[in-house]
PDB file of N, CA, C and O and ligand atoms in Angstrom:
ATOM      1  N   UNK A 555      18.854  -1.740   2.166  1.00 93.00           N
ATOM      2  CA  UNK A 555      17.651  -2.387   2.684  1.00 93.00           C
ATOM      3  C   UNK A 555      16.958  -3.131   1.542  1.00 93.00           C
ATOM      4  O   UNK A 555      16.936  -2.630   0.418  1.00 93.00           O
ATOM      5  N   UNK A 556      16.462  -4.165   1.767  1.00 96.00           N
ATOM      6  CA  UNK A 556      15.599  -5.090   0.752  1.00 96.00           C
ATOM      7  C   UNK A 556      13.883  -5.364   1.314  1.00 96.00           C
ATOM      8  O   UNK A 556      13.433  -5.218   2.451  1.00 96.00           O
ATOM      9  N   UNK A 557      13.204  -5.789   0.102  1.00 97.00           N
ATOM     10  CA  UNK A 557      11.880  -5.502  -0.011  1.00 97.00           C
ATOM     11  C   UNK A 557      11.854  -6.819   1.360  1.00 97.00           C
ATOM     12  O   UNK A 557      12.626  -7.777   1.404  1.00 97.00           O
ATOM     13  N   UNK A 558      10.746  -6.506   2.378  1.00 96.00           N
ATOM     14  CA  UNK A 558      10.577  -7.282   3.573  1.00 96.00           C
ATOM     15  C   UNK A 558       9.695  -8.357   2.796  1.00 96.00           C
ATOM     16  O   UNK A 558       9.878  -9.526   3.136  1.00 96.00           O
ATOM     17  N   UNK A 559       8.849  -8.131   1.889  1.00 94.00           N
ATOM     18  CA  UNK A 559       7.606  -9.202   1.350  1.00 94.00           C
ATOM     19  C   UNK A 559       8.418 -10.317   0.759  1.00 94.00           C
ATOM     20  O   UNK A 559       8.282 -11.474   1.156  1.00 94.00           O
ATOM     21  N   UNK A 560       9.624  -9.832  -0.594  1.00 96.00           N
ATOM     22  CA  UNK A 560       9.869 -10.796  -1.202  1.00 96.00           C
ATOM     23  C   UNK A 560      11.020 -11.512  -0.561  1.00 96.00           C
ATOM     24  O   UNK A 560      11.528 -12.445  -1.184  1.00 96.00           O
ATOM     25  N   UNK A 561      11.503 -11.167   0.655  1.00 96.00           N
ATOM     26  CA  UNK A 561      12.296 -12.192   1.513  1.00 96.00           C
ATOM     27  C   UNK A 561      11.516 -12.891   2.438  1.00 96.00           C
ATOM     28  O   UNK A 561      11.897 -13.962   2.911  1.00 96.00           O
ATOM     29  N   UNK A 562      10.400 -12.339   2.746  1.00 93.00           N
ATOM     30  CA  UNK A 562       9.752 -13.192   3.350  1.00 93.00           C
ATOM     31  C   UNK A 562       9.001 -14.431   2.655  1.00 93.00           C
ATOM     32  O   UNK A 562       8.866 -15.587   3.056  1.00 93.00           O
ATOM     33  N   UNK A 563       8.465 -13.673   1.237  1.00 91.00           N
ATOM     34  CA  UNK A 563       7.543 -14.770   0.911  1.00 91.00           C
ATOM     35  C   UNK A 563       8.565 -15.261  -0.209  1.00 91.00           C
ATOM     36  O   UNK A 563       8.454 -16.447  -0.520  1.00 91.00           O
ATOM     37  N   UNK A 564       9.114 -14.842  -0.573  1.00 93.00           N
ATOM     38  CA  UNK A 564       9.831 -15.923  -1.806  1.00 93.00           C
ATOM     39  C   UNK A 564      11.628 -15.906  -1.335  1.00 93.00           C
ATOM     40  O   UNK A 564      12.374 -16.431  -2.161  1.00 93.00           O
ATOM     41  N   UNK A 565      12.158 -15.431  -0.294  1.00 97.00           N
ATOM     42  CA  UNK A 565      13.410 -15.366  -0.432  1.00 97.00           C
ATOM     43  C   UNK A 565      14.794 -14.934  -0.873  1.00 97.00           C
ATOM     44  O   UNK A 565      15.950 -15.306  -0.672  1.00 97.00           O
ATOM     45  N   UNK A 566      13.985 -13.697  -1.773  1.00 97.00           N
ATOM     46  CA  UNK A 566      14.635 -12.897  -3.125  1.00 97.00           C
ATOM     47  C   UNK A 566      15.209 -11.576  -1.684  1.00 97.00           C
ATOM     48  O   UNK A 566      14.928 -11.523  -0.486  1.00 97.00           O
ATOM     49  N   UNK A 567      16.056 -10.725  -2.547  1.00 97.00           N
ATOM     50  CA  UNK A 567      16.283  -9.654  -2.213  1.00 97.00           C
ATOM     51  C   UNK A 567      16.433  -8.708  -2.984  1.00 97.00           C
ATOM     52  O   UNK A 567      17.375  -8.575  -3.766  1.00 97.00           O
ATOM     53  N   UNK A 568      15.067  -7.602  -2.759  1.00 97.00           N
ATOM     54  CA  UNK A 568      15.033  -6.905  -3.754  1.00 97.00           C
ATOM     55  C   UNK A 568      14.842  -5.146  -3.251  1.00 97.00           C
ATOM     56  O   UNK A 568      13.824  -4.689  -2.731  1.00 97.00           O
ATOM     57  N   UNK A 569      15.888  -4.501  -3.515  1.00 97.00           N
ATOM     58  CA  UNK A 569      15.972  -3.037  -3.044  1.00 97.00           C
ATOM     59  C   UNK A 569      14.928  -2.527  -3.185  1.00 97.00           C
ATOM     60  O   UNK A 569      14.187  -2.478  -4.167  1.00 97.00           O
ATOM     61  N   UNK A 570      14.823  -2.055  -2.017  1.00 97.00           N
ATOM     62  CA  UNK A 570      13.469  -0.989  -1.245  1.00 97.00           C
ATOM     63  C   UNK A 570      13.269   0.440  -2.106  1.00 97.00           C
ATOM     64  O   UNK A 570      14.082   1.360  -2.191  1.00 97.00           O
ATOM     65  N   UNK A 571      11.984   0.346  -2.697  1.00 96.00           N
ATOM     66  CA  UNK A 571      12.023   1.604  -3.015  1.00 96.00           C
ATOM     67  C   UNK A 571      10.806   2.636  -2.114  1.00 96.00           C
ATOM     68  O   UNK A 571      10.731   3.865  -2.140  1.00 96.00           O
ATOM     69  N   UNK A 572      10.112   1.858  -1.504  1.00 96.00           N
ATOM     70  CA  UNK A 572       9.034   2.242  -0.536  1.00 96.00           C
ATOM     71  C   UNK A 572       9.152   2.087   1.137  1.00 96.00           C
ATOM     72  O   UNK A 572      10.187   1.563   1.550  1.00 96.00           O
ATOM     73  N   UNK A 573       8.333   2.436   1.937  1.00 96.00           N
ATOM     74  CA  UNK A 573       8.148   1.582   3.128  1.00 96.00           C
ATOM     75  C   UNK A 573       6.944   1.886   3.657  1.00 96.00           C
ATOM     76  O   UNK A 573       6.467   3.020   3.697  1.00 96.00           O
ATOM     77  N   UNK A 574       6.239   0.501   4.226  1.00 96.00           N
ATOM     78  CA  UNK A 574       4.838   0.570   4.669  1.00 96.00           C
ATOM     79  C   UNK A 574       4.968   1.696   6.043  1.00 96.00           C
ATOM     80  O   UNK A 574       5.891   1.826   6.847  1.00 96.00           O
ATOM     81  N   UNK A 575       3.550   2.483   5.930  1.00 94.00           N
ATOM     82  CA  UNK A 575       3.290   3.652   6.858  1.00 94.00           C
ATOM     83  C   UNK A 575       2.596   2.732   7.974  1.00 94.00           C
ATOM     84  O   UNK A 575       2.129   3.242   8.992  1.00 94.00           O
ATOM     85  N   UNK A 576       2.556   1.519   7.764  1.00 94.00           N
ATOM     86  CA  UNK A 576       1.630   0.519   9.083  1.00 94.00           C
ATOM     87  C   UNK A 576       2.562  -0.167   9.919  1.00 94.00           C
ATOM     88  O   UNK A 576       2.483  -0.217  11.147  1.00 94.00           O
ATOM     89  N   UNK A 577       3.465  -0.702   9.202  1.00 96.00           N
ATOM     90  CA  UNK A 577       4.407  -1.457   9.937  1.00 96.00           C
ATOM     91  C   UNK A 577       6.204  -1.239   9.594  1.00 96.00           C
ATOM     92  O   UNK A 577       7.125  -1.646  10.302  1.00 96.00           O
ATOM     93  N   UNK A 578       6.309  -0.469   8.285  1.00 96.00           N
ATOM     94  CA  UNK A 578       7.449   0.275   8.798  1.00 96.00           C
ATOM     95  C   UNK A 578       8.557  -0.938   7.808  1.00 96.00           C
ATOM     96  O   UNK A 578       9.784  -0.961   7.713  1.00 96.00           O
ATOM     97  N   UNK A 579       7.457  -1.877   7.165  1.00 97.00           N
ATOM     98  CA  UNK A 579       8.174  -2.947   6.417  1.00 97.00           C
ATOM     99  C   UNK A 579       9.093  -2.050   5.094  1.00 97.00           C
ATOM    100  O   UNK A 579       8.787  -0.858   5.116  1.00 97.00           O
ATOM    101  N   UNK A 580       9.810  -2.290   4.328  1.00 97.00           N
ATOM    102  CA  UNK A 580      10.704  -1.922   3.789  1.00 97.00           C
ATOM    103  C   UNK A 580      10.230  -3.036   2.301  1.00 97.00           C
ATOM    104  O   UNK A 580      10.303  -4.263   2.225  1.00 97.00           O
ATOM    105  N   UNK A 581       9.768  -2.061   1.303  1.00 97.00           N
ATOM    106  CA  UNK A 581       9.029  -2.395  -0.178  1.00 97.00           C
ATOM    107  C   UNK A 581       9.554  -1.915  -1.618  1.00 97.00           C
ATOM    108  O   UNK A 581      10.018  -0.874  -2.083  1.00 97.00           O
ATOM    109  N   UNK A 582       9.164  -3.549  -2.214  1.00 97.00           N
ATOM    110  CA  UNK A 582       9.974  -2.810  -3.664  1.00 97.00           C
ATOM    111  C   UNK A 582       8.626  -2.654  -4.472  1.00 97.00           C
ATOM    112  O   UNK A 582       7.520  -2.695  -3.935  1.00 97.00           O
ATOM    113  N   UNK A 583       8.828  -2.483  -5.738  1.00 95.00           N
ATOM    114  CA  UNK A 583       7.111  -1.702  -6.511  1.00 95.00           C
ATOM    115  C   UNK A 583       6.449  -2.467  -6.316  1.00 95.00           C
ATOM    116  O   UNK A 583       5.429  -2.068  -5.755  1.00 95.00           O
ATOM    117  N   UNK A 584       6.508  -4.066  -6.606  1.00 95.00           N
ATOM    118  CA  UNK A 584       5.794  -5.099  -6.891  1.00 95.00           C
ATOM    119  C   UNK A 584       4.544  -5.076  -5.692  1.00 95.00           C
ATOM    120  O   UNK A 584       3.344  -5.265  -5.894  1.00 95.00           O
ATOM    121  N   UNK A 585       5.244  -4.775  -4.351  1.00 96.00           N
ATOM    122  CA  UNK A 585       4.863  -5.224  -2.848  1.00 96.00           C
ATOM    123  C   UNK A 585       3.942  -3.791  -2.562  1.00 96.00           C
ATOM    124  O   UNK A 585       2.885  -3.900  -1.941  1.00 96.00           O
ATOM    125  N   UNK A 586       4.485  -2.217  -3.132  1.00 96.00           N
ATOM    126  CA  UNK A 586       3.906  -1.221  -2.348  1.00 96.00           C
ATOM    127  C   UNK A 586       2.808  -1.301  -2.982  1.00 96.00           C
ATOM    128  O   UNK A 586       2.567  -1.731  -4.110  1.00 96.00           O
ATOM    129  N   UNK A 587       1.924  -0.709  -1.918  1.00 94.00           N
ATOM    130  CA  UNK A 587       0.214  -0.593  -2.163  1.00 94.00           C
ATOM    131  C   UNK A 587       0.205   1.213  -2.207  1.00 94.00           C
ATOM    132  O   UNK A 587      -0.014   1.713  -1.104  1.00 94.00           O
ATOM    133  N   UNK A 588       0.367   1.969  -3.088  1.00 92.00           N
ATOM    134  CA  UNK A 588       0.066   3.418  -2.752  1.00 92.00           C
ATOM    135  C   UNK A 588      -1.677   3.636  -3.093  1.00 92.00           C
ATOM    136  O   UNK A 588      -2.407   3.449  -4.067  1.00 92.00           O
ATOM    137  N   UNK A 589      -1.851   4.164  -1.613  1.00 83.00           N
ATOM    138  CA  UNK A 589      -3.565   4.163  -1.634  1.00 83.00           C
ATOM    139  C   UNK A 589      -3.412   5.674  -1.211  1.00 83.00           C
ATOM    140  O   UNK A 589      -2.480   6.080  -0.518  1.00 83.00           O
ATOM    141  N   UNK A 590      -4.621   6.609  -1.797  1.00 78.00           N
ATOM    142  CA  UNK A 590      -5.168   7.745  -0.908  1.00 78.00           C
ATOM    143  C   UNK A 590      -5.250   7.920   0.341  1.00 78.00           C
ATOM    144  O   UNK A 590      -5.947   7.003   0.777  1.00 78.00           O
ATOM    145  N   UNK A 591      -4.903   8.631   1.212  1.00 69.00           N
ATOM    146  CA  UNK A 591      -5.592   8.721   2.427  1.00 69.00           C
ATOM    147  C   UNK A 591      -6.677   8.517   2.964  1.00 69.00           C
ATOM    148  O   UNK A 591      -6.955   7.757   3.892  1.00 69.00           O
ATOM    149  N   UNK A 592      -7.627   9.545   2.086  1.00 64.00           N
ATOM    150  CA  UNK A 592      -8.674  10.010   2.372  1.00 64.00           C
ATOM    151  C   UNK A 592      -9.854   8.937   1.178  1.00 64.00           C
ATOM    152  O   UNK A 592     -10.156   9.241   0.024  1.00 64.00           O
ATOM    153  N   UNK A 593     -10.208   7.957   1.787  1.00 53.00           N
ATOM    154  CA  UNK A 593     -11.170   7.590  -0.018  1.00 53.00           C
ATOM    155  C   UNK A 593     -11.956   7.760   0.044  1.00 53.00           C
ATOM    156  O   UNK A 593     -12.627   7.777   1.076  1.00 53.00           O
ATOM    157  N   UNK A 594     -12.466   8.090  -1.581  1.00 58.00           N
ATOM    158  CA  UNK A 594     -13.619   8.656  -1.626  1.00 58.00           C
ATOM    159  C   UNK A 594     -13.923   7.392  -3.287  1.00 58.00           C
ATOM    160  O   UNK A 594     -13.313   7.308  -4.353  1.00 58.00           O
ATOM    161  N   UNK A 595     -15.087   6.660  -2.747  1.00 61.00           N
ATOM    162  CA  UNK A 595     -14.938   5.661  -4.005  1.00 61.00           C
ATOM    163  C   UNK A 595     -15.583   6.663  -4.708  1.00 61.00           C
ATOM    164  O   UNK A 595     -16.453   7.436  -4.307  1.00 61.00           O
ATOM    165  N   UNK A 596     -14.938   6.549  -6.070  1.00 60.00           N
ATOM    166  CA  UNK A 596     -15.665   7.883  -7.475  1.00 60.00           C
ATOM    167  C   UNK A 596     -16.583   6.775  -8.140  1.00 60.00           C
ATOM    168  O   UNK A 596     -15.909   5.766  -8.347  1.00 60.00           O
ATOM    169  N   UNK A 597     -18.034   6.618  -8.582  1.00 63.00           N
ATOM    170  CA  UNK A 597     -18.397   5.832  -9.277  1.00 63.00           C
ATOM    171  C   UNK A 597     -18.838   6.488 -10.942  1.00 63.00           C
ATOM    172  O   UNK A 597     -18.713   7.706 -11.073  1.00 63.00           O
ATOM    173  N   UNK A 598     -19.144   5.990 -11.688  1.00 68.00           N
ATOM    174  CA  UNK A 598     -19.569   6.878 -12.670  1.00 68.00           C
ATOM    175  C   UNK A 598     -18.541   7.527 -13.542  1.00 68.00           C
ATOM    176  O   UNK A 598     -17.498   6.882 -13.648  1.00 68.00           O
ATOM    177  N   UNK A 599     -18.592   8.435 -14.059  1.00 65.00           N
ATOM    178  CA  UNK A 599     -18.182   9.142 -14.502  1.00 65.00           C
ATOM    179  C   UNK A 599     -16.326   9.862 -14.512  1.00 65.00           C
ATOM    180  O   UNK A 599     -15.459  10.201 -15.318  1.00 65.00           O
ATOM    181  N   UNK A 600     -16.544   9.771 -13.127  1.00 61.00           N
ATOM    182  CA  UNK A 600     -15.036  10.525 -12.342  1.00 61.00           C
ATOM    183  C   UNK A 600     -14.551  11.637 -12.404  1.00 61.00           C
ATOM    184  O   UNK A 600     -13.415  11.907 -12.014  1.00 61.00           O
ATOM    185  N   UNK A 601     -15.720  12.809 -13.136  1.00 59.00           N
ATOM    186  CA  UNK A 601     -15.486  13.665 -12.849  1.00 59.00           C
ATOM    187  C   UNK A 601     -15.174  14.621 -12.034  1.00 59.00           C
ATOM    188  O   UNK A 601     -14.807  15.711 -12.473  1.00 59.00           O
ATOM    189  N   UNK A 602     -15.300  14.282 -10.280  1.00 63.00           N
ATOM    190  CA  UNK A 602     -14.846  14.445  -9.389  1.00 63.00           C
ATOM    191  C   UNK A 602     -13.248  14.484  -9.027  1.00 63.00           C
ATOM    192  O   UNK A 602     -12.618  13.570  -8.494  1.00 63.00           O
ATOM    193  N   UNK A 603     -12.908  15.341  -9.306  1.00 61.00           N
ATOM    194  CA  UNK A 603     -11.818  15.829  -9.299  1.00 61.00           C
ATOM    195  C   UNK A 603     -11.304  16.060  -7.977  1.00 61.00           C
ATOM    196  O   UNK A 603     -11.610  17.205  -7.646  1.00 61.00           O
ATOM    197  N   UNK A 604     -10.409  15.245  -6.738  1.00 60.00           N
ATOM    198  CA  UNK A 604     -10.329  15.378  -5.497  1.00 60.00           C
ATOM    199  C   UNK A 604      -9.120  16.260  -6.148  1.00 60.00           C
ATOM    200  O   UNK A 604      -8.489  16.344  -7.202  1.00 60.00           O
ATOM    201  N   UNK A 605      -9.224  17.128  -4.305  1.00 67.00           N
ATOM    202  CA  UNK A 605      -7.892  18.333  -4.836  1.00 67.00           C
ATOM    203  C   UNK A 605      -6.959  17.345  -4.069  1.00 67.00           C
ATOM    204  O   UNK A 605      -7.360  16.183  -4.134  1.00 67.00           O
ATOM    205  N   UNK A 606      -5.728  17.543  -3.308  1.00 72.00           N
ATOM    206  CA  UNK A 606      -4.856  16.773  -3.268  1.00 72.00           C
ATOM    207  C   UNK A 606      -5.261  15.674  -1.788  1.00 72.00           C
ATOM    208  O   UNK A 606      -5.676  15.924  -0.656  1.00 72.00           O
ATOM    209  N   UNK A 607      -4.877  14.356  -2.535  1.00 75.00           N
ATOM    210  CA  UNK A 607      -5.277  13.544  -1.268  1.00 75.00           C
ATOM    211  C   UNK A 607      -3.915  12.850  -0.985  1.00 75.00           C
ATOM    212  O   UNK A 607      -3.239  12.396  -1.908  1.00 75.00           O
ATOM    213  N   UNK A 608      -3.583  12.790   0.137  1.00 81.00           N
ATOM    214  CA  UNK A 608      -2.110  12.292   0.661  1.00 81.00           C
ATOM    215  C   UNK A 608      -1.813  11.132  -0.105  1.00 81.00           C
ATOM    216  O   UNK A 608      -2.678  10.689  -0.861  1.00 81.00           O
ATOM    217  N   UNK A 609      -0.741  10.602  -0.011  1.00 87.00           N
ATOM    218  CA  UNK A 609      -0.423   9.192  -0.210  1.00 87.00           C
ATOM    219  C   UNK A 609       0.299   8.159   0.935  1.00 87.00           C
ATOM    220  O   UNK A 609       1.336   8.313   1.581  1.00 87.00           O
ATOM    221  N   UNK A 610      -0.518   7.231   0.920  1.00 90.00           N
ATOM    222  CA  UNK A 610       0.016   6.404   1.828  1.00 90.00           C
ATOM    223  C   UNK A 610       0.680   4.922   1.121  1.00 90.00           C
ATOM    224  O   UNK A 610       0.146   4.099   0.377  1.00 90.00           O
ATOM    225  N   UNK A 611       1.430   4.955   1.434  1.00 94.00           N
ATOM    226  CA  UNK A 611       2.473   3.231   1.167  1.00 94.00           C
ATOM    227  C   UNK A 611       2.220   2.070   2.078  1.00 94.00           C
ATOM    228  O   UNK A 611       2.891   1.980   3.106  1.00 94.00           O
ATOM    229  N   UNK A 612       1.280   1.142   1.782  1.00 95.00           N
ATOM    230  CA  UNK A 612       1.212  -0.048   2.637  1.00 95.00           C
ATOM    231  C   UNK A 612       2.004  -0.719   2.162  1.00 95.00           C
ATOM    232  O   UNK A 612       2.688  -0.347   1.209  1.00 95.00           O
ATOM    233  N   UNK A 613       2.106  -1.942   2.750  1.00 95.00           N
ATOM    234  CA  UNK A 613       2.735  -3.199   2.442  1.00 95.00           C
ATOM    235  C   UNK A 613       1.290  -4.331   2.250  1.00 95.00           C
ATOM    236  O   UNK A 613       0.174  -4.369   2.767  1.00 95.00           O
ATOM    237  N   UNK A 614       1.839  -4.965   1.477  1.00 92.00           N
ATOM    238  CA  UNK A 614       0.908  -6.055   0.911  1.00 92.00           C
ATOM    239  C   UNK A 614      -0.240  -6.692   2.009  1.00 92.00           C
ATOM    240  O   UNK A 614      -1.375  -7.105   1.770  1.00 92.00           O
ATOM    241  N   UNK A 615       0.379  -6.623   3.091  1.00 92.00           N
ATOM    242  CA  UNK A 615      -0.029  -7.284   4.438  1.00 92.00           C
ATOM    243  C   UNK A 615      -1.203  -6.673   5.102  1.00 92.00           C
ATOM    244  O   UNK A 615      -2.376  -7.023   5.237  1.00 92.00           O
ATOM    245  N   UNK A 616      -0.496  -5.625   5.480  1.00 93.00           N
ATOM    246  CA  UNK A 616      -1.299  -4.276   5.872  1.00 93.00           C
ATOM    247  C   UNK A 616      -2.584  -3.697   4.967  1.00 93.00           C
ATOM    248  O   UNK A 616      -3.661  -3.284   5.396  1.00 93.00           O
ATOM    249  N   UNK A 617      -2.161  -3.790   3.672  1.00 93.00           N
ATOM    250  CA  UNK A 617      -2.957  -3.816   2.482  1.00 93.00           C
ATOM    251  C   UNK A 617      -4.396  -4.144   2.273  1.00 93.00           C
ATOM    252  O   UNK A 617      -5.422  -3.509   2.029  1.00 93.00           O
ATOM    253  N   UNK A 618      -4.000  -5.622   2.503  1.00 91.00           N
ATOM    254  CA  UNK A 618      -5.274  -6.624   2.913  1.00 91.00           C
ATOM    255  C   UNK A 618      -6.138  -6.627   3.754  1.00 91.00           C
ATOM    256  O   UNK A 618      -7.353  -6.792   3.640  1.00 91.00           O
ATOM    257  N   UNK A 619      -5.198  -6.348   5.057  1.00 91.00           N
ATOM    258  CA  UNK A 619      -5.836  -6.136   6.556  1.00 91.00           C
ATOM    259  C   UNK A 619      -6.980  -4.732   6.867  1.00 91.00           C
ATOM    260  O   UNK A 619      -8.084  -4.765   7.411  1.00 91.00           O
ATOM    261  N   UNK A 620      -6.355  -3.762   6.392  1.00 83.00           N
ATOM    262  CA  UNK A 620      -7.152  -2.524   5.807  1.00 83.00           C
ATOM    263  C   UNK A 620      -8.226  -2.605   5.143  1.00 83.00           C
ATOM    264  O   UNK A 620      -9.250  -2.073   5.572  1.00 83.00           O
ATOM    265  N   UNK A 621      -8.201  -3.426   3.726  1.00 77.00           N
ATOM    266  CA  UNK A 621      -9.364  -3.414   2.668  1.00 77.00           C
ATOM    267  C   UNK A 621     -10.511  -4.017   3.675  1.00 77.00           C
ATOM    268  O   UNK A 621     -11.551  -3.424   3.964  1.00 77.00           O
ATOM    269  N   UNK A 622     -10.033  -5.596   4.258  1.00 74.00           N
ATOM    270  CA  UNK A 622     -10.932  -6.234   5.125  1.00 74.00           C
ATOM    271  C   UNK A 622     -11.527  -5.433   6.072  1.00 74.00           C
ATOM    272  O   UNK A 622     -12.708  -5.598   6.377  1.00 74.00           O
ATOM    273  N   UNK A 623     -10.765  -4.493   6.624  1.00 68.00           N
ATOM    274  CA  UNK A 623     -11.526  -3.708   7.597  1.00 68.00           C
ATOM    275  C   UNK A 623     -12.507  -3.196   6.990  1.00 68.00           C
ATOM    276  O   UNK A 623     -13.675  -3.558   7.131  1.00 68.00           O
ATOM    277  N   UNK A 624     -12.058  -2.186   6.160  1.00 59.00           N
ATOM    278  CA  UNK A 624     -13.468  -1.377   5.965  1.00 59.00           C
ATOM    279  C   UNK A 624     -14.662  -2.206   4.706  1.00 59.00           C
ATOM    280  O   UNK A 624     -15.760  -1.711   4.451  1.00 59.00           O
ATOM    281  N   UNK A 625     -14.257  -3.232   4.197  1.00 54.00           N
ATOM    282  CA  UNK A 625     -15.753  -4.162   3.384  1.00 54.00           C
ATOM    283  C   UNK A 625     -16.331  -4.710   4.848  1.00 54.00           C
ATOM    284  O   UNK A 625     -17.347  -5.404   4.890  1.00 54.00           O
TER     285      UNK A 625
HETATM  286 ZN1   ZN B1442       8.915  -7.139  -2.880  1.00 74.97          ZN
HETATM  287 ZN1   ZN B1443       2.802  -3.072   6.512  1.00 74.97          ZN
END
């Protein structure tokens, strides 16, 4: 399987080392977005130490579409 972003957007084929949890796209490092599940923006300091927060793998797409949602 090859990264879905860089055949789409540039034409390359580049082995999957991820896949988006939104759409199931198939990602190499460049493309995966690994975000927390759960966010909690830390400001300051960061001493806040979250105990374990999942990980989720977007795709670049999904990525965007997400951030936009919640600003
Ligand atoms: Zn890629
Ligand atoms: Zn996606």
């Amino acid at each position: 399987m090859h990264c879905y972003d860089c055949h789409s957007l540039e034409g390359t084929a580049t082995p999957v080392l991820a896949t988006c949890v939104h759409c199931g796209a198939g990602l190499c490092a460049a493309h995966a977005n690994a975000t927390p599940h759960s966010v909690h923006r830390v400001t300051g300091t960061g001493t806040a130490l979250q105990p374990t927060a999942a990980r989720r793998i977007l795709c670049t797409t999904c990525h965007k579409a997400q951030s936009h949602q919640l600003s």
